[in-house]
XYZ file of C-alpha atoms in Angstrom:
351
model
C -21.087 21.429 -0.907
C -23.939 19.107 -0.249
C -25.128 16.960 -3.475
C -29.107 15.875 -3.555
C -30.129 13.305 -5.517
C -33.771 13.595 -6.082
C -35.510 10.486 -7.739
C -32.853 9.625 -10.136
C -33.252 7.294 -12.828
C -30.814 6.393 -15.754
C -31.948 3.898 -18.894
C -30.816 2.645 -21.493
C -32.179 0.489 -24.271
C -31.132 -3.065 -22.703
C -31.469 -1.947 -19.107
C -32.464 0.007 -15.817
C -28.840 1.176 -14.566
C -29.434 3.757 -11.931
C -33.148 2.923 -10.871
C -35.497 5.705 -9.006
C -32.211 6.814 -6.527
C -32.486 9.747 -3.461
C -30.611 10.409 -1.154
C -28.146 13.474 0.238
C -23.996 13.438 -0.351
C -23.086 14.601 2.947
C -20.822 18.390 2.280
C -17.204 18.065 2.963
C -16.997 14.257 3.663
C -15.868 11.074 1.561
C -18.397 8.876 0.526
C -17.931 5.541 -1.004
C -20.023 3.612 -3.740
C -19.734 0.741 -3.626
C -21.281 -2.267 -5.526
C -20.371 -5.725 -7.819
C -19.552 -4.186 -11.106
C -22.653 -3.806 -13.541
C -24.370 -2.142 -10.777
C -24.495 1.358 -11.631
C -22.156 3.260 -9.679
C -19.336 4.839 -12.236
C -23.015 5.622 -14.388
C -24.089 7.691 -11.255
C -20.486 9.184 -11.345
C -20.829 10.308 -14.728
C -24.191 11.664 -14.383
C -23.140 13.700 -11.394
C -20.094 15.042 -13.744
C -22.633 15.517 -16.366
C -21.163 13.456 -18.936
C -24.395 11.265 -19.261
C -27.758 12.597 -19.679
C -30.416 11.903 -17.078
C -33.204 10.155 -17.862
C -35.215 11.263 -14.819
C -34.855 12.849 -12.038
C -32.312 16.073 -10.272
C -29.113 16.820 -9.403
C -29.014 19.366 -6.844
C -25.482 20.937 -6.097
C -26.457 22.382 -2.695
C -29.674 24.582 -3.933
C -28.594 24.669 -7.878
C -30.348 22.252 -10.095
C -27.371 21.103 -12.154
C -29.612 18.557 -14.090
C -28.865 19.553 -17.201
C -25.864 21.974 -16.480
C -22.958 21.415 -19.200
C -19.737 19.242 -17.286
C -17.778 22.045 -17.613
C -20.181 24.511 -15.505
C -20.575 22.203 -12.678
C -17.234 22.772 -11.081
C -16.024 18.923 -11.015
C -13.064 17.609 -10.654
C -12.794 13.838 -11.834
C -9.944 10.968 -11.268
C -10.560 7.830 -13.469
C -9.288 4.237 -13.294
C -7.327 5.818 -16.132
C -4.770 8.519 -15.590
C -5.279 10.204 -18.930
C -2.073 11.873 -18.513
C -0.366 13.911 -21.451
C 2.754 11.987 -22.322
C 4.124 14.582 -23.855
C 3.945 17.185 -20.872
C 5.760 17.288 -17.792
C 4.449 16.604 -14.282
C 4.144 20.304 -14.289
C 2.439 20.820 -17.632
C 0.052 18.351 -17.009
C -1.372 19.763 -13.013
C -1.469 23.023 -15.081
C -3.307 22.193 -18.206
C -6.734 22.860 -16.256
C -5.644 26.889 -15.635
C -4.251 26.765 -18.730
C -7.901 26.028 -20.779
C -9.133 28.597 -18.199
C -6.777 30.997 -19.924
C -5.421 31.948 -16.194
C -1.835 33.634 -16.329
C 1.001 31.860 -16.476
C 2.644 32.624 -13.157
C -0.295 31.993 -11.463
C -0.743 28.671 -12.505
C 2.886 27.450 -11.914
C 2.060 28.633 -8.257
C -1.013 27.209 -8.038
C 0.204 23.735 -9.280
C 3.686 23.550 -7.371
C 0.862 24.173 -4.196
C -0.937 21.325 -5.763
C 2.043 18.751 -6.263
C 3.221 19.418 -3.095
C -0.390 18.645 -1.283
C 0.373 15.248 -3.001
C 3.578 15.077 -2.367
C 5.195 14.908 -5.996
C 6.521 17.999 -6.216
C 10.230 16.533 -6.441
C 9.357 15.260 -10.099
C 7.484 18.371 -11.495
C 10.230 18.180 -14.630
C 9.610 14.756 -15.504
C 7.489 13.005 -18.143
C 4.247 10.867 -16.984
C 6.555 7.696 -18.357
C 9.228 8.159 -15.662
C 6.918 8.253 -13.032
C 5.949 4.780 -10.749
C 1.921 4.049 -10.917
C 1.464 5.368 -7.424
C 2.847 8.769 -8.781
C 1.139 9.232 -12.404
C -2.347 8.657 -9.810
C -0.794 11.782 -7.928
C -0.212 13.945 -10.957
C -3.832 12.820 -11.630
C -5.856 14.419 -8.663
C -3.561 17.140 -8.413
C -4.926 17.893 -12.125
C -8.249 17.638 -10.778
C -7.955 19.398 -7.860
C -5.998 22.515 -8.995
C -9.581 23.696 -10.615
C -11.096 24.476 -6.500
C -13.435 21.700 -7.391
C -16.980 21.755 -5.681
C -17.202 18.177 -6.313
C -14.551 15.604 -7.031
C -15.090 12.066 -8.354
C -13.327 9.374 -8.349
C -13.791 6.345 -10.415
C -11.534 3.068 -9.471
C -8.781 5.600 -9.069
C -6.608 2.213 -7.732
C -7.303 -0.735 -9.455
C -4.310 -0.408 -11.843
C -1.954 0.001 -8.257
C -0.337 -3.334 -7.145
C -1.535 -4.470 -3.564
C 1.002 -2.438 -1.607
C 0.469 1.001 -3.641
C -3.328 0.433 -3.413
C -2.777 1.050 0.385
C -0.687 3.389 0.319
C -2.486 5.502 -2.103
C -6.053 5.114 -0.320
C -4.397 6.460 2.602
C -2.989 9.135 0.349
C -6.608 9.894 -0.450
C -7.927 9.873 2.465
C -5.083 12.418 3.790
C -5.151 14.705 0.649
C -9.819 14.821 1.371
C -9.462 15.637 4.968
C -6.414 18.200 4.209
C -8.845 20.110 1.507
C -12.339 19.185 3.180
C -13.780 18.905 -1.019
C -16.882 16.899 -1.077
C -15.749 13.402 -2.488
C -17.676 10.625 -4.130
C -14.970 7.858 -4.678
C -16.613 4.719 -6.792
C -14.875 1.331 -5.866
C -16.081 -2.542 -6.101
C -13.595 -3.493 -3.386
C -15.312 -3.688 0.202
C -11.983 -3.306 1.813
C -11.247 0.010 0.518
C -14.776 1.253 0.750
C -14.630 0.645 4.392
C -11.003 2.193 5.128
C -11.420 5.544 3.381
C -14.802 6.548 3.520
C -16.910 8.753 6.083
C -20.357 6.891 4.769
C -20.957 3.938 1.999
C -23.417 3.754 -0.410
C -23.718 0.211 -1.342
C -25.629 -0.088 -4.696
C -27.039 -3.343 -6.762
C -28.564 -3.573 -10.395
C -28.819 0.260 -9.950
C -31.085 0.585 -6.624
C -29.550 1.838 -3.170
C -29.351 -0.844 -0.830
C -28.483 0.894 2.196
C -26.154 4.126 3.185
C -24.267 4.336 6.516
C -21.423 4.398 8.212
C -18.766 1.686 7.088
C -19.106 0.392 10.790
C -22.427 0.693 11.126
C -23.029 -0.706 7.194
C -21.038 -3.818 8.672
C -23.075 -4.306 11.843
C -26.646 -3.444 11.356
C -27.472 -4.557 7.757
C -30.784 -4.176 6.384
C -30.850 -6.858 3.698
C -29.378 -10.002 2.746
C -27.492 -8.572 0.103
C -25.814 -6.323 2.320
C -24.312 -8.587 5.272
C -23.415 -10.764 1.877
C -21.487 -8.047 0.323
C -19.132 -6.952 3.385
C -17.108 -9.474 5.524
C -14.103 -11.288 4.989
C -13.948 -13.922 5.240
C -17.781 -13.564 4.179
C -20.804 -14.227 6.220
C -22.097 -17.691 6.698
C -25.807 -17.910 5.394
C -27.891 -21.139 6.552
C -31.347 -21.664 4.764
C -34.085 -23.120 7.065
C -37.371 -22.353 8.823
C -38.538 -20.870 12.066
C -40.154 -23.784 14.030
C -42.335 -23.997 17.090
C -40.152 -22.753 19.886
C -39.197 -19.655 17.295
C -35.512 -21.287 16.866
C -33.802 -22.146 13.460
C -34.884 -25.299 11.651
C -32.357 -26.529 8.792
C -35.182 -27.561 5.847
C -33.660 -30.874 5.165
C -32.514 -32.846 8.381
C -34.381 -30.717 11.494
C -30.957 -29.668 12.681
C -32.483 -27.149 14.906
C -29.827 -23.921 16.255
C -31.133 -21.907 19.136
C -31.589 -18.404 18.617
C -30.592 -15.768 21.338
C -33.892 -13.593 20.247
C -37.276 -14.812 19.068
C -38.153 -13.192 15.591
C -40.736 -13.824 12.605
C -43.395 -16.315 12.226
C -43.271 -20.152 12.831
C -42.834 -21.641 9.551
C -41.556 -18.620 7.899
C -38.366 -19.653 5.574
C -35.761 -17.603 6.144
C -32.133 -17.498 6.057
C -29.812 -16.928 8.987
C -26.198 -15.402 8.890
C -23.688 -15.959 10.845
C -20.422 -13.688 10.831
C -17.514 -16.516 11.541
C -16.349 -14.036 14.738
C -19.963 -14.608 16.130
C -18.984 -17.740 16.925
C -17.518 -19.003 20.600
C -17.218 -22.201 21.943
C -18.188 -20.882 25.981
C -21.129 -20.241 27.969
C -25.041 -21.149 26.001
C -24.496 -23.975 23.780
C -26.909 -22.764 20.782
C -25.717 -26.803 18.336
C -23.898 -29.104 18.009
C -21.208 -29.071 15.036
C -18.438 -31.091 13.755
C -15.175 -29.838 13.274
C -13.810 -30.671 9.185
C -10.897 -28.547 8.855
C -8.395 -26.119 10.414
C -6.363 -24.011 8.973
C -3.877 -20.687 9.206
C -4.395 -17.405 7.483
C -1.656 -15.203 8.552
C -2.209 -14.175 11.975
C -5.784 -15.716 11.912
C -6.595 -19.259 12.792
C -9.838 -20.486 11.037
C -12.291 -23.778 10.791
C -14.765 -25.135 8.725
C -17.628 -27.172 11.218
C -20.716 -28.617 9.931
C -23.944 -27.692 11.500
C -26.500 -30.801 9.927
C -26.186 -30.908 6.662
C -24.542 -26.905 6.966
C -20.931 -26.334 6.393
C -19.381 -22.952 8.004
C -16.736 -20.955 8.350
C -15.742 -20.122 11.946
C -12.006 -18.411 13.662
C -10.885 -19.831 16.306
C -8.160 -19.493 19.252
C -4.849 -21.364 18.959
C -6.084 -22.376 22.790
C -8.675 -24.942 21.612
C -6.829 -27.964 20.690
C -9.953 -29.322 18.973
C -9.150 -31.818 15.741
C -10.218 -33.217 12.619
C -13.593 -34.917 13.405
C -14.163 -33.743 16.631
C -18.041 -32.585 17.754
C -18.257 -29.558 19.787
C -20.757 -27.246 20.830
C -21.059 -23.786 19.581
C -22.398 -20.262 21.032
C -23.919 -17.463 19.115
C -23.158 -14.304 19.927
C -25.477 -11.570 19.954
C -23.734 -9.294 17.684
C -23.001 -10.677 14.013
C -25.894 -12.852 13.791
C -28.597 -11.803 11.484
C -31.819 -13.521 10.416
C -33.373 -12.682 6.786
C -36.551 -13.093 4.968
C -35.947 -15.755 2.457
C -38.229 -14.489 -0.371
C -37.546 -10.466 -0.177
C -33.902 -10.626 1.341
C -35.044 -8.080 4.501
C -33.796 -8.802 7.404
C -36.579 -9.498 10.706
């Protein structure tokens, strides 16, 4: 089922959340939203389930206009930070409680969710209570709940962020697995750019309720459109250097006239802007584009990384355990085509 959003806008008293949104939920796929919290995305979950009211704007499920279409019409299934399990009920009870409000018969639902707990894999511990079950497991019992109703739609709001580190991947993957398996249109709300970029067929990336830009989590990474986005994913995060285009349409740091050659001519001499540099778009081979200093080096797991100092500009840079450069050392740097991004100061756009 494809879900339109048409011009959707959601206030309240003290604020703009979801501000004048469109765009199309791609049928059968997983998207992600994705955002710093505060910036709207569980209140477009909620309006999609039809717990909030809209304040302008439609919600199209394919041609329906589900605007203002009771939660329990729309044919949602929903997965919150939350389990909201029934302590009281078994594994068993609680996957069937749906069918059971539905007033289906008995037999059928005790099919219908064994079928269920065994799509995510938890049908060894249909007897027991939601207490004896690990974190990773209680999420399980969760979207087999939701899914046991033949959703249309089903939402997921920080489904992991109680999980410990390990269980969070493992259950994403478990996600991921469980949407392809039953090809249900998925909207799964996170604030974590790791996760929204491992389980997702397209990202949404959202801030103080406007949509920033939707792709591919790939594509989202590589061709951002704004400031805000090339900010948002990386890690380690994108270098950003303030400064000016000068004469010869290269990079001019504003305080010292530390000047880095760029590999294509864009914007307008004078024009402030702000360039960003992904620390892979950085070798130390063919064009030299500056000088820079070397200030630290240091190990992150498999990854060797450096801090250099460009001028006055301190960045963050990987490099090979074949350089043997040191402590103090001045080297010269290349850009790389891909990974390095120049932005409009004032509006954030990239040229």
């Amino acid at each position: 089922m494809q879900i339109k959003i048409d011009h959707l806008t959601k206030k309240f008293p003290d604020t703009v959340a979801v501000d004048d949104f469109t765009m199309d939920f791609e049928s059968g796929k997983l998207t992600a939203l994705l955002g710093p919290s505060g910036c709207g995305k569980s209140t477009m979950l909620n309006m999609l389930a039809g717990i909030l009211p809209v304040t302008e704007g439609h919600i199209y499920f394919d041609d329906d206009d589900v605007t203002d279409m009771p939660p329990q019409k729309r044919g949602v299934g929903l997965v919150f930070q939350n389990y909201a399990l029934y302590p009281h009920m078994t594994v068993l009870e609680n996957i069937c409680f749906p069918l059971e409000i539905q007033k289906v018969n008995k037999a059928e639902r005790i099919e219908k969710a064994k079928e269920m707990a065994k799509l995510v894999q938890i049908d060894q511990y249909l007897d027991r209570l939601p207490k004896e079950l690990s974190g990773g497991q209680q999420q399980r019992v969760a979207i087999a709940r939701a899914l046991i109703k033949n959703p249309r739609l089903l939402l997921l709001d920080e489904p992991l962020s109680n999980l410990d580190a390990r269980l969070r991947l493992e259950m994403r993957e478990e996600i991921r697995r469980i949407q392809q398996e039953t090809k249900v249109t998925t909207i799964f709300v996170t604030h974590d750019q790791e996760e929204a970029m491992s389980i997702s067929d397209s990202i949404v990336l959202m801030k103080n309720g406007v949509l920033m830009q939707v792709d591919k989590p790939q594509e989202l990474y590589d061709d951002p459109k704004h400031q805000f986005v090339a900010s948002f994913l990386g890690n380690p995060p994108i270098n950003m250097i303030d400064g000016k285009i000068n004469e010869d349409g290269d990079f001019e740091l504003l305080d010292n006239s530390t000047v880095i050659k760029l590999n294509s001519k864009v914007g307008q001499v004078g024009q402030e802007v702000v360039l960003g540099i992904r620390p892979e778009a950085i070798t130390f081979d063919e064009v030299k584009n500056a000088k820079a200093e070397i200030i630290q080096r240091y190990t992150m797991g498999k990854e060797e990384l450096a801090n250099i100092k460009i001028g006055s500009a301190e960045i963050r840079v990987y490099l090979s355990s074949d350089y043997t450069y040191k402590t103090g050392d001045i080297i010269e740097i290349t850009l790389r085509d891909k990974g390095v991004f120049l932005f409009d100061k004032e509006s954030g756009k990239r040229l």
